[in-house]
PDB file of C-alpha atoms in Angstrom:
ATOM      1  CA  MET A   1      92.911 122.944  93.383  1.00 92.00           C
ATOM      2  CA  LYS A   2      93.836 121.409  96.735  1.00 94.00           C
ATOM      3  CA  VAL A   3      91.217 120.750  99.431  1.00 96.00           C
ATOM      4  CA  LEU A   4      91.687 119.394 102.946  1.00 96.00           C
ATOM      5  CA  PHE A   5      88.684 117.743 104.616  1.00 96.00           C
ATOM      6  CA  THR A   6      88.892 117.482 108.403  1.00 96.00           C
ATOM      7  CA  LEU A   7      86.981 115.008 110.584  1.00 96.00           C
ATOM      8  CA  ASP A   8      87.079 113.935 114.219  1.00 94.00           C
ATOM      9  CA  SER A   9      87.743 110.322 113.203  1.00 92.00           C
ATOM     10  CA  LEU A  10      86.998 107.735 110.523  1.00 90.00           C
ATOM     11  CA  GLY A  11      84.300 106.078 112.613  1.00 84.00           C
ATOM     12  CA  ASN A  12      81.453 104.198 110.978  1.00 76.00           C
ATOM     13  CA  ALA A  13      78.977 107.097 111.084  1.00 79.00           C
ATOM     14  CA  GLY A  14      76.873 109.217 108.754  1.00 81.00           C
ATOM     15  CA  THR A  15      79.106 112.223 108.114  1.00 88.00           C
ATOM     16  CA  GLU A  16      82.190 110.060 107.649  1.00 90.00           C
ATOM     17  CA  LYS A  17      80.347 107.824 105.176  1.00 86.00           C
ATOM     18  CA  SER A  18      78.924 110.801 103.308  1.00 88.00           C
ATOM     19  CA  THR A  19      82.359 112.406 103.049  1.00 91.00           C
ATOM     20  CA  LEU A  20      83.734 109.154 101.631  1.00 90.00           C
ATOM     21  CA  ASP A  21      80.958 108.977  99.057  1.00 88.00           C
ATOM     22  CA  ILE A  22      81.305 112.638  98.070  1.00 88.00           C
ATOM     23  CA  LEU A  23      85.090 112.487  97.660  1.00 91.00           C
ATOM     24  CA  SER A  24      84.818 109.301  95.602  1.00 87.00           C
ATOM     25  CA  HIS A  25      83.056 111.375  92.932  1.00 86.00           C
ATOM     26  CA  PHE A  26      85.510 114.290  92.830  1.00 90.00           C
ATOM     27  CA  SER A  27      87.226 114.946  89.507  1.00 87.00           C
ATOM     28  CA  SER A  28      90.907 114.064  89.162  1.00 86.00           C
ATOM     29  CA  ASP A  29      91.961 117.712  88.899  1.00 90.00           C
ATOM     30  CA  ILE A  30      91.047 118.291  92.568  1.00 92.00           C
ATOM     31  CA  ASP A  31      93.771 117.253  95.010  1.00 94.00           C
ATOM     32  CA  VAL A  32      92.035 115.958  98.147  1.00 94.00           C
ATOM     33  CA  LYS A  33      93.313 114.799 101.515  1.00 96.00           C
ATOM     34  CA  VAL A  34      91.327 113.849 104.628  1.00 96.00           C
ATOM     35  CA  ILE A  35      92.781 114.807 108.008  1.00 97.00           C
ATOM     36  CA  TYR A  36      91.361 113.072 111.090  1.00 95.00           C
ATOM     37  CA  PHE A  37      92.374 113.867 114.642  1.00 96.00           C
ATOM     38  CA  TYR A  38      91.099 111.177 117.017  1.00 94.00           C
ATOM     39  CA  PRO A  39      91.277 107.345 117.166  1.00 93.00           C
ATOM     40  CA  GLY A  40      88.544 105.456 115.336  1.00 88.00           C
ATOM     41  CA  ASP A  41      89.230 104.132 111.864  1.00 88.00           C
ATOM     42  CA  HIS A  42      86.438 101.725 110.915  1.00 86.00           C
ATOM     43  CA  LEU A  43      86.276 103.358 107.485  1.00 89.00           C
ATOM     44  CA  LYS A  44      90.028 103.693 106.891  1.00 92.00           C
ATOM     45  CA  LYS A  45      90.218 100.794 104.431  1.00 92.00           C
ATOM     46  CA  ALA A  46      87.190 102.087 102.516  1.00 90.00           C
ATOM     47  CA  TYR A  47      88.860 105.491 102.132  1.00 92.00           C
ATOM     48  CA  GLU A  48      92.122 103.858 101.041  1.00 93.00           C
ATOM     49  CA  ASP A  49      90.311 101.616  98.560  1.00 91.00           C
ATOM     50  CA  ALA A  50      88.734 104.753  97.078  1.00 90.00           C
ATOM     51  CA  GLY A  51      92.204 106.224  96.590  1.00 92.00           C
ATOM     52  CA  ILE A  52      91.677 109.049  99.096  1.00 93.00           C
ATOM     53  CA  ALA A  53      94.805 110.337 100.839  1.00 94.00           C
ATOM     54  CA  LEU A  54      94.632 110.225 104.648  1.00 95.00           C
ATOM     55  CA  GLN A  55      96.589 111.731 107.518  1.00 94.00           C
ATOM     56  CA  PHE A  56      95.993 110.774 111.149  1.00 96.00           C
ATOM     57  CA  VAL A  57      96.942 113.531 113.603  1.00 95.00           C
ATOM     58  CA  ASN A  58      96.423 111.352 116.710  1.00 92.00           C
ATOM     59  CA  VAL A  59      95.567 113.694 119.568  1.00 93.00           C
ATOM     60  CA  SER A  60      93.915 112.846 122.884  1.00 89.00           C
ATOM     61  CA  GLY A  61      93.466 114.091 126.427  1.00 87.00           C
ATOM     62  CA  ARG A  62      92.326 117.410 127.859  1.00 84.00           C
ATOM     63  CA  MET A  63      94.648 119.462 125.673  1.00 90.00           C
ATOM     64  CA  SER A  64      93.720 117.612 122.481  1.00 94.00           C
ATOM     65  CA  ILE A  65      92.138 120.619 120.778  1.00 94.00           C
ATOM     66  CA  LEU A  66      95.213 122.802 121.385  1.00 95.00           C
ATOM     67  CA  LYS A  67      97.474 119.989 120.161  1.00 94.00           C
ATOM     68  CA  GLY A  68      95.234 119.544 117.133  1.00 95.00           C
ATOM     69  CA  ILE A  69      95.418 123.252 116.281  1.00 96.00           C
ATOM     70  CA  SER A  70      99.217 123.245 116.448  1.00 95.00           C
ATOM     71  CA  ARG A  71      99.568 120.132 114.282  1.00 96.00           C
ATOM     72  CA  LEU A  72      96.948 121.198 111.754  1.00 97.00           C
ATOM     73  CA  LYS A  73      98.690 124.562 111.315  1.00 97.00           C
ATOM     74  CA  LYS A  74     101.866 122.683 110.366  1.00 96.00           C
ATOM     75  CA  ILE A  75      99.921 120.489 107.931  1.00 96.00           C
ATOM     76  CA  ILE A  76      98.311 123.544 106.350  1.00 96.00           C
ATOM     77  CA  ARG A  77     101.686 125.239 105.919  1.00 96.00           C
ATOM     78  CA  ASP A  78     103.108 122.074 104.341  1.00 95.00           C
ATOM     79  CA  GLU A  79     100.116 121.295 102.108  1.00 95.00           C
ATOM     80  CA  ARG A  80      99.121 124.880 101.202  1.00 96.00           C
ATOM     81  CA  PRO A  81      95.432 124.026 100.531  1.00 96.00           C
ATOM     82  CA  ASP A  82      93.127 126.408  98.691  1.00 95.00           C
ATOM     83  CA  VAL A  83      90.371 125.632 101.169  1.00 96.00           C
ATOM     84  CA  VAL A  84      89.626 123.469 104.216  1.00 97.00           C
ATOM     85  CA  VAL A  85      86.224 121.812 104.764  1.00 97.00           C
ATOM     86  CA  SER A  86      85.504 120.744 108.350  1.00 96.00           C
ATOM     87  CA  SER A  87      82.845 118.518 109.920  1.00 94.00           C
ATOM     88  CA  ILE A  88      82.003 117.429 113.496  1.00 92.00           C
ATOM     89  CA  LEU A  89      82.514 119.609 116.585  1.00 92.00           C
ATOM     90  CA  ARG A  90      86.133 119.033 117.654  1.00 94.00           C
ATOM     91  CA  ALA A  91      87.421 119.001 114.081  1.00 96.00           C
ATOM     92  CA  ASN A  92      85.430 122.189 113.487  1.00 96.00           C
ATOM     93  CA  LEU A  93      86.995 124.006 116.443  1.00 96.00           C
ATOM     94  CA  ILE A  94      90.512 122.861 115.581  1.00 96.00           C
ATOM     95  CA  SER A  95      90.132 123.699 111.899  1.00 96.00           C
ATOM     96  CA  ARG A  96      88.559 127.128 112.368  1.00 97.00           C
ATOM     97  CA  ILE A  97      91.270 128.387 114.687  1.00 97.00           C
ATOM     98  CA  ALA A  98      94.099 126.838 112.641  1.00 97.00           C
ATOM     99  CA  CYS A  99      92.700 128.370 109.450  1.00 97.00           C
ATOM    100  CA  LYS A 100      92.250 131.743 111.134  1.00 97.00           C
ATOM    101  CA  GLN A 101      95.862 131.742 112.282  1.00 96.00           C
ATOM    102  CA  THR A 102      97.193 130.648 108.873  1.00 96.00           C
ATOM    103  CA  ASN A 103      94.888 132.907 106.847  1.00 96.00           C
ATOM    104  CA  THR A 104      93.336 129.896 105.077  1.00 96.00           C
ATOM    105  CA  LYS A 105      89.779 129.783 103.750  1.00 97.00           C
ATOM    106  CA  ILE A 106      87.490 127.347 105.542  1.00 97.00           C
ATOM    107  CA  ILE A 107      84.008 126.058 104.763  1.00 97.00           C
ATOM    108  CA  GLY A 108      81.900 124.823 107.665  1.00 96.00           C
ATOM    109  CA  THR A 109      79.246 122.113 107.586  1.00 95.00           C
ATOM    110  CA  PHE A 110      75.951 121.682 109.420  1.00 93.00           C
ATOM    111  CA  VAL A 111      75.331 117.929 109.645  1.00 89.00           C
ATOM    112  CA  SER A 112      72.905 117.679 112.579  1.00 84.00           C
ATOM    113  CA  ASP A 113      70.565 119.664 114.816  1.00 80.00           C
ATOM    114  CA  SER A 114      73.259 119.989 117.475  1.00 78.00           C
ATOM    115  CA  TYR A 115      71.451 122.405 119.789  1.00 79.00           C
ATOM    116  CA  SER A 116      67.872 121.146 119.734  1.00 72.00           C
ATOM    117  CA  SER A 117      65.871 121.218 122.970  1.00 70.00           C
ATOM    118  CA  ILE A 118      65.297 117.454 122.717  1.00 66.00           C
ATOM    119  CA  ARG A 119      69.018 116.804 122.770  1.00 68.00           C
ATOM    120  CA  LYS A 120      69.667 119.149 125.697  1.00 65.00           C
ATOM    121  CA  LYS A 121      66.904 117.555 127.778  1.00 67.00           C
ATOM    122  CA  SER A 122      68.653 114.173 127.536  1.00 64.00           C
ATOM    123  CA  PHE A 123      71.861 115.447 129.198  1.00 69.00           C
ATOM    124  CA  SER A 124      72.866 114.983 132.828  1.00 69.00           C
ATOM    125  CA  PHE A 125      73.887 118.099 134.785  1.00 68.00           C
ATOM    126  CA  LYS A 126      77.583 117.300 134.339  1.00 72.00           C
ATOM    127  CA  ARG A 127      77.175 116.831 130.615  1.00 72.00           C
ATOM    128  CA  LYS A 128      75.181 120.059 130.333  1.00 73.00           C
ATOM    129  CA  VAL A 129      78.139 121.972 131.784  1.00 79.00           C
ATOM    130  CA  GLY A 130      80.438 120.545 129.124  1.00 77.00           C
ATOM    131  CA  PHE A 131      77.792 121.071 126.466  1.00 80.00           C
ATOM    132  CA  TYR A 132      77.460 124.807 127.179  1.00 85.00           C
ATOM    133  CA  PHE A 133      81.235 125.233 127.300  1.00 88.00           C
ATOM    134  CA  TYR A 134      81.644 123.763 123.817  1.00 88.00           C
ATOM    135  CA  TYR A 135      78.572 125.615 122.609  1.00 90.00           C
ATOM    136  CA  GLN A 136      80.215 128.921 123.491  1.00 92.00           C
ATOM    137  CA  LEU A 137      83.391 127.905 121.647  1.00 93.00           C
ATOM    138  CA  ASP A 138      81.326 126.784 118.668  1.00 93.00           C
ATOM    139  CA  ARG A 139      79.362 130.042 118.585  1.00 94.00           C
ATOM    140  CA  LEU A 140      82.434 132.258 118.975  1.00 95.00           C
ATOM    141  CA  THR A 141      84.364 130.522 116.186  1.00 96.00           C
ATOM    142  CA  ALA A 142      81.364 130.100 113.856  1.00 95.00           C
ATOM    143  CA  ARG A 143      82.111 133.530 112.361  1.00 95.00           C
ATOM    144  CA  ILE A 144      85.407 132.248 110.906  1.00 96.00           C
ATOM    145  CA  PRO A 145      84.165 130.106 107.949  1.00 96.00           C
ATOM    146  CA  CYS A 146      83.615 132.052 104.738  1.00 96.00           C
ATOM    147  CA  ALA A 147      80.753 129.747 103.728  1.00 96.00           C
ATOM    148  CA  TRP A 148      78.695 126.824 104.997  1.00 95.00           C
ATOM    149  CA  VAL A 149      77.036 123.689 103.655  1.00 94.00           C
ATOM    150  CA  SER A 150      73.953 122.251 105.383  1.00 93.00           C
ATOM    151  CA  ASN A 151      72.214 118.876 105.013  1.00 89.00           C
ATOM    152  CA  SER A 152      68.744 120.419 105.066  1.00 89.00           C
ATOM    153  CA  GLU A 153      66.778 123.636 105.495  1.00 92.00           C
ATOM    154  CA  CYS A 154      65.698 122.577 108.992  1.00 89.00           C
ATOM    155  CA  ILE A 155      69.279 121.978 110.141  1.00 90.00           C
ATOM    156  CA  LYS A 156      70.362 125.233 108.505  1.00 94.00           C
ATOM    157  CA  LYS A 157      67.675 127.240 110.289  1.00 93.00           C
ATOM    158  CA  SER A 158      68.437 125.757 113.710  1.00 90.00           C
ATOM    159  CA  ASN A 159      72.216 126.126 113.522  1.00 92.00           C
ATOM    160  CA  CYS A 160      72.083 129.623 112.053  1.00 95.00           C
ATOM    161  CA  HIS A 161      69.887 130.629 114.991  1.00 92.00           C
ATOM    162  CA  PHE A 162      72.029 129.117 117.745  1.00 92.00           C
ATOM    163  CA  LEU A 163      75.417 129.981 116.224  1.00 94.00           C
ATOM    164  CA  GLN A 164      74.370 133.389 114.864  1.00 92.00           C
ATOM    165  CA  VAL A 165      75.480 132.535 111.327  1.00 95.00           C
ATOM    166  CA  ASP A 166      74.171 134.612 108.415  1.00 95.00           C
ATOM    167  CA  PRO A 167      71.795 132.310 106.453  1.00 95.00           C
ATOM    168  CA  ALA A 168      72.903 134.032 103.242  1.00 96.00           C
ATOM    169  CA  ILE A 169      76.278 132.260 103.367  1.00 95.00           C
ATOM    170  CA  VAL A 170      74.775 128.799 103.963  1.00 94.00           C
ATOM    171  CA  LYS A 171      74.062 126.549 100.970  1.00 94.00           C
ATOM    172  CA  VAL A 172      71.724 123.582 101.447  1.00 92.00           C
ATOM    173  CA  ILE A 173      72.942 120.469  99.640  1.00 87.00           C
ATOM    174  CA  TYR A 174      70.985 117.316 100.388  1.00 80.00           C
ATOM    175  CA  ARG A 175      73.079 114.178 100.748  1.00 71.00           C
ATOM    176  CA  GLY A 176      70.669 112.116  98.695  1.00 66.00           C
ATOM    177  CA  ARG A 177      71.486 108.577  97.674  1.00 66.00           C
ATOM    178  CA  ASP A 178      72.437 106.515  94.652  1.00 68.00           C
ATOM    179  CA  PRO A 179      69.247 104.615  93.682  1.00 72.00           C
ATOM    180  CA  ARG A 180      71.335 101.959  91.927  1.00 74.00           C
ATOM    181  CA  LYS A 181      72.449 100.730  95.345  1.00 70.00           C
ATOM    182  CA  PHE A 182      68.866 100.207  96.494  1.00 68.00           C
ATOM    183  CA  LEU A 183      67.463  97.860  93.866  1.00 70.00           C
ATOM    184  CA  PRO A 184      64.325  95.881  94.778  1.00 70.00           C
ATOM    185  CA  LYS A 185      65.192  92.467  96.158  1.00 65.00           C
ATOM    186  CA  GLU A 186      63.244  89.277  96.466  1.00 65.00           C
ATOM    187  CA  LYS A 187      61.703  88.729  99.865  1.00 61.00           C
ATOM    188  CA  THR A 188      64.123  86.751 102.002  1.00 58.00           C
ATOM    189  CA  SER A 189      62.331  86.938 105.354  1.00 55.00           C
ATOM    190  CA  SER A 190      61.745  83.504 106.840  1.00 59.00           C
ATOM    191  CA  LYS A 191      58.362  82.348 108.089  1.00 68.00           C
ATOM    192  CA  GLY A 192      56.642  85.465 106.784  1.00 82.00           C
ATOM    193  CA  ILE A 193      58.366  87.788 109.278  1.00 87.00           C
ATOM    194  CA  PHE A 194      58.471  91.485 108.363  1.00 91.00           C
ATOM    195  CA  ARG A 195      61.915  92.868 109.191  1.00 90.00           C
ATOM    196  CA  PHE A 196      62.664  96.405 110.330  1.00 93.00           C
ATOM    197  CA  VAL A 197      66.335  97.477 110.110  1.00 91.00           C
ATOM    198  CA  TYR A 198      68.047 100.415 111.856  1.00 91.00           C
ATOM    199  CA  VAL A 199      71.546 101.454 110.730  1.00 86.00           C
ATOM    200  CA  GLY A 200      73.321 104.239 112.635  1.00 82.00           C
ATOM    201  CA  ARG A 201      74.983 105.255 115.861  1.00 82.00           C
ATOM    202  CA  LEU A 202      73.268 104.341 119.123  1.00 86.00           C
ATOM    203  CA  LEU A 203      72.683 107.838 120.459  1.00 81.00           C
ATOM    204  CA  GLN A 204      69.775 109.450 122.299  1.00 75.00           C
ATOM    205  CA  THR A 205      69.432 112.048 119.551  1.00 71.00           C
ATOM    206  CA  LYS A 206      68.721 109.335 116.981  1.00 78.00           C
ATOM    207  CA  GLY A 207      65.323 108.626 118.543  1.00 79.00           C
ATOM    208  CA  LEU A 208      66.100 105.009 119.422  1.00 87.00           C
ATOM    209  CA  THR A 209      64.054 105.010 122.621  1.00 87.00           C
ATOM    210  CA  GLU A 210      61.009 106.244 120.717  1.00 88.00           C
ATOM    211  CA  MET A 211      61.678 103.734 117.953  1.00 92.00           C
ATOM    212  CA  LEU A 212      61.719 100.809 120.394  1.00 94.00           C
ATOM    213  CA  LEU A 213      58.560 101.977 122.145  1.00 92.00           C
ATOM    214  CA  GLY A 214      56.886 102.315 118.762  1.00 94.00           C
ATOM    215  CA  PHE A 215      58.155  98.901 117.688  1.00 96.00           C
ATOM    216  CA  LYS A 216      56.673  97.355 120.846  1.00 95.00           C
ATOM    217  CA  ILE A 217      53.241  98.753 119.911  1.00 96.00           C
ATOM    218  CA  VAL A 218      53.598  97.461 116.349  1.00 96.00           C
ATOM    219  CA  SER A 219      54.701  94.006 117.557  1.00 95.00           C
ATOM    220  CA  GLU A 220      51.637  93.726 119.789  1.00 95.00           C
ATOM    221  CA  ILE A 221      49.369  94.340 116.799  1.00 95.00           C
ATOM    222  CA  TYR A 222      51.471  92.436 114.244  1.00 94.00           C
ATOM    223  CA  PRO A 223      53.444  89.709 116.079  1.00 94.00           C
ATOM    224  CA  ALA A 224      55.321  88.525 112.946  1.00 94.00           C
ATOM    225  CA  VAL A 225      57.894  91.355 112.987  1.00 95.00           C
ATOM    226  CA  SER A 226      61.555  91.728 113.935  1.00 95.00           C
ATOM    227  CA  LEU A 227      63.996  94.610 114.389  1.00 96.00           C
ATOM    228  CA  ASP A 228      67.706  94.426 113.539  1.00 94.00           C
ATOM    229  CA  ILE A 229      69.915  97.215 114.910  1.00 94.00           C
ATOM    230  CA  TYR A 230      73.318  97.850 113.298  1.00 91.00           C
ATOM    231  CA  GLY A 231      75.676 100.292 115.006  1.00 87.00           C
ATOM    232  CA  GLU A 232      77.321 101.195 118.303  1.00 87.00           C
ATOM    233  CA  GLY A 233      77.142 104.107 120.711  1.00 85.00           C
ATOM    234  CA  ASN A 234      76.833 105.193 124.326  1.00 84.00           C
ATOM    235  CA  LEU A 235      73.124 104.312 124.423  1.00 88.00           C
ATOM    236  CA  ARG A 236      73.721 100.583 123.895  1.00 93.00           C
ATOM    237  CA  LYS A 237      73.349  99.649 127.581  1.00 93.00           C
ATOM    238  CA  ASN A 238      70.054 101.560 127.817  1.00 92.00           C
ATOM    239  CA  ILE A 239      68.773  99.888 124.656  1.00 94.00           C
ATOM    240  CA  VAL A 240      69.597  96.413 125.992  1.00 95.00           C
ATOM    241  CA  GLN A 241      67.731  97.230 129.223  1.00 94.00           C
ATOM    242  CA  LEU A 242      64.737  98.666 127.371  1.00 93.00           C
ATOM    243  CA  VAL A 243      64.543  95.634 125.076  1.00 95.00           C
ATOM    244  CA  ALA A 244      64.510  93.340 128.119  1.00 94.00           C
ATOM    245  CA  GLN A 245      61.935  95.436 130.002  1.00 93.00           C
ATOM    246  CA  ALA A 246      59.672  95.532 126.957  1.00 92.00           C
ATOM    247  CA  GLY A 247      59.906  91.761 126.490  1.00 93.00           C
ATOM    248  CA  LEU A 248      61.381  92.123 123.003  1.00 94.00           C
ATOM    249  CA  LYS A 249      64.469  89.912 123.309  1.00 93.00           C
ATOM    250  CA  ASP A 250      63.100  87.447 120.760  1.00 93.00           C
ATOM    251  CA  LYS A 251      62.299  90.213 118.269  1.00 94.00           C
ATOM    252  CA  VAL A 252      65.168  92.726 118.569  1.00 96.00           C
ATOM    253  CA  THR A 253      68.794  91.910 117.693  1.00 95.00           C
ATOM    254  CA  LEU A 254      71.782  94.219 118.232  1.00 94.00           C
ATOM    255  CA  HIS A 255      74.505  93.360 115.712  1.00 92.00           C
ATOM    256  CA  GLY A 256      77.097  96.018 116.561  1.00 89.00           C
ATOM    257  CA  VAL A 257      79.074  97.801 113.848  1.00 81.00           C
ATOM    258  CA  VAL A 258      78.601  96.124 110.465  1.00 80.00           C
ATOM    259  CA  PRO A 259      79.804  98.067 107.389  1.00 66.00           C
ATOM    260  CA  ASN A 260      76.940  98.492 104.909  1.00 66.00           C
ATOM    261  CA  GLY A 261      74.591  96.775 107.345  1.00 64.00           C
ATOM    262  CA  TRP A 262      71.622  97.923 105.253  1.00 61.00           C
ATOM    263  CA  GLU A 263      72.619  95.360 102.599  1.00 63.00           C
TER     264      GLU A 263
END
């Protein structure tokens, strides 16, 4: 059996890491290749070390989705996969249309609450225009996948509602974790400081503003605390400003992208 997994990029983010972990456990009788369309390859070496075949399509600009569709159709005709599994918006749009035009089965994935009211409220007017444009494309092409996989029941319910997908064809599979990677460790905090650690992209939808406001309250009650933030994103500038305004510079540290920062 041959399966193509499509992603926007190999950036150091949740879906990309989960895909890496999932594919690392596939049996040898399944032929797997990951196709990624846009620049961003923080996890490329990790995929290569796991023996996972990669192909970078390398598209950009305003016509990137159309270019991606054309190039993916060629890849599909060359590879002849039994099924394609897509994740993340642009890869989803490219993959659905390419699979439709090549009569190839595709499985969609719900990896986040993409259309929540909280997320929409955080957008500027200009971004809302773009958001609704892509939402319409997402909704119109959401009928193409023959099946779906969702991270949770909550995410399934929300996406099925907004994209008008039949819940009967959506299977919930929790990502979970390998407990062997989270063994208890001896306390290493210096001077009795309790450390909080955040690992993930710096996006409004991740609740970082609320986390910092909550951390400020905690630090006022329990001064011996610190917060380490691992990751990058378009909210970084706002976070730096909020940390300064809240007087938390001596307690909050932004480390940037650090693979396996939780270790």
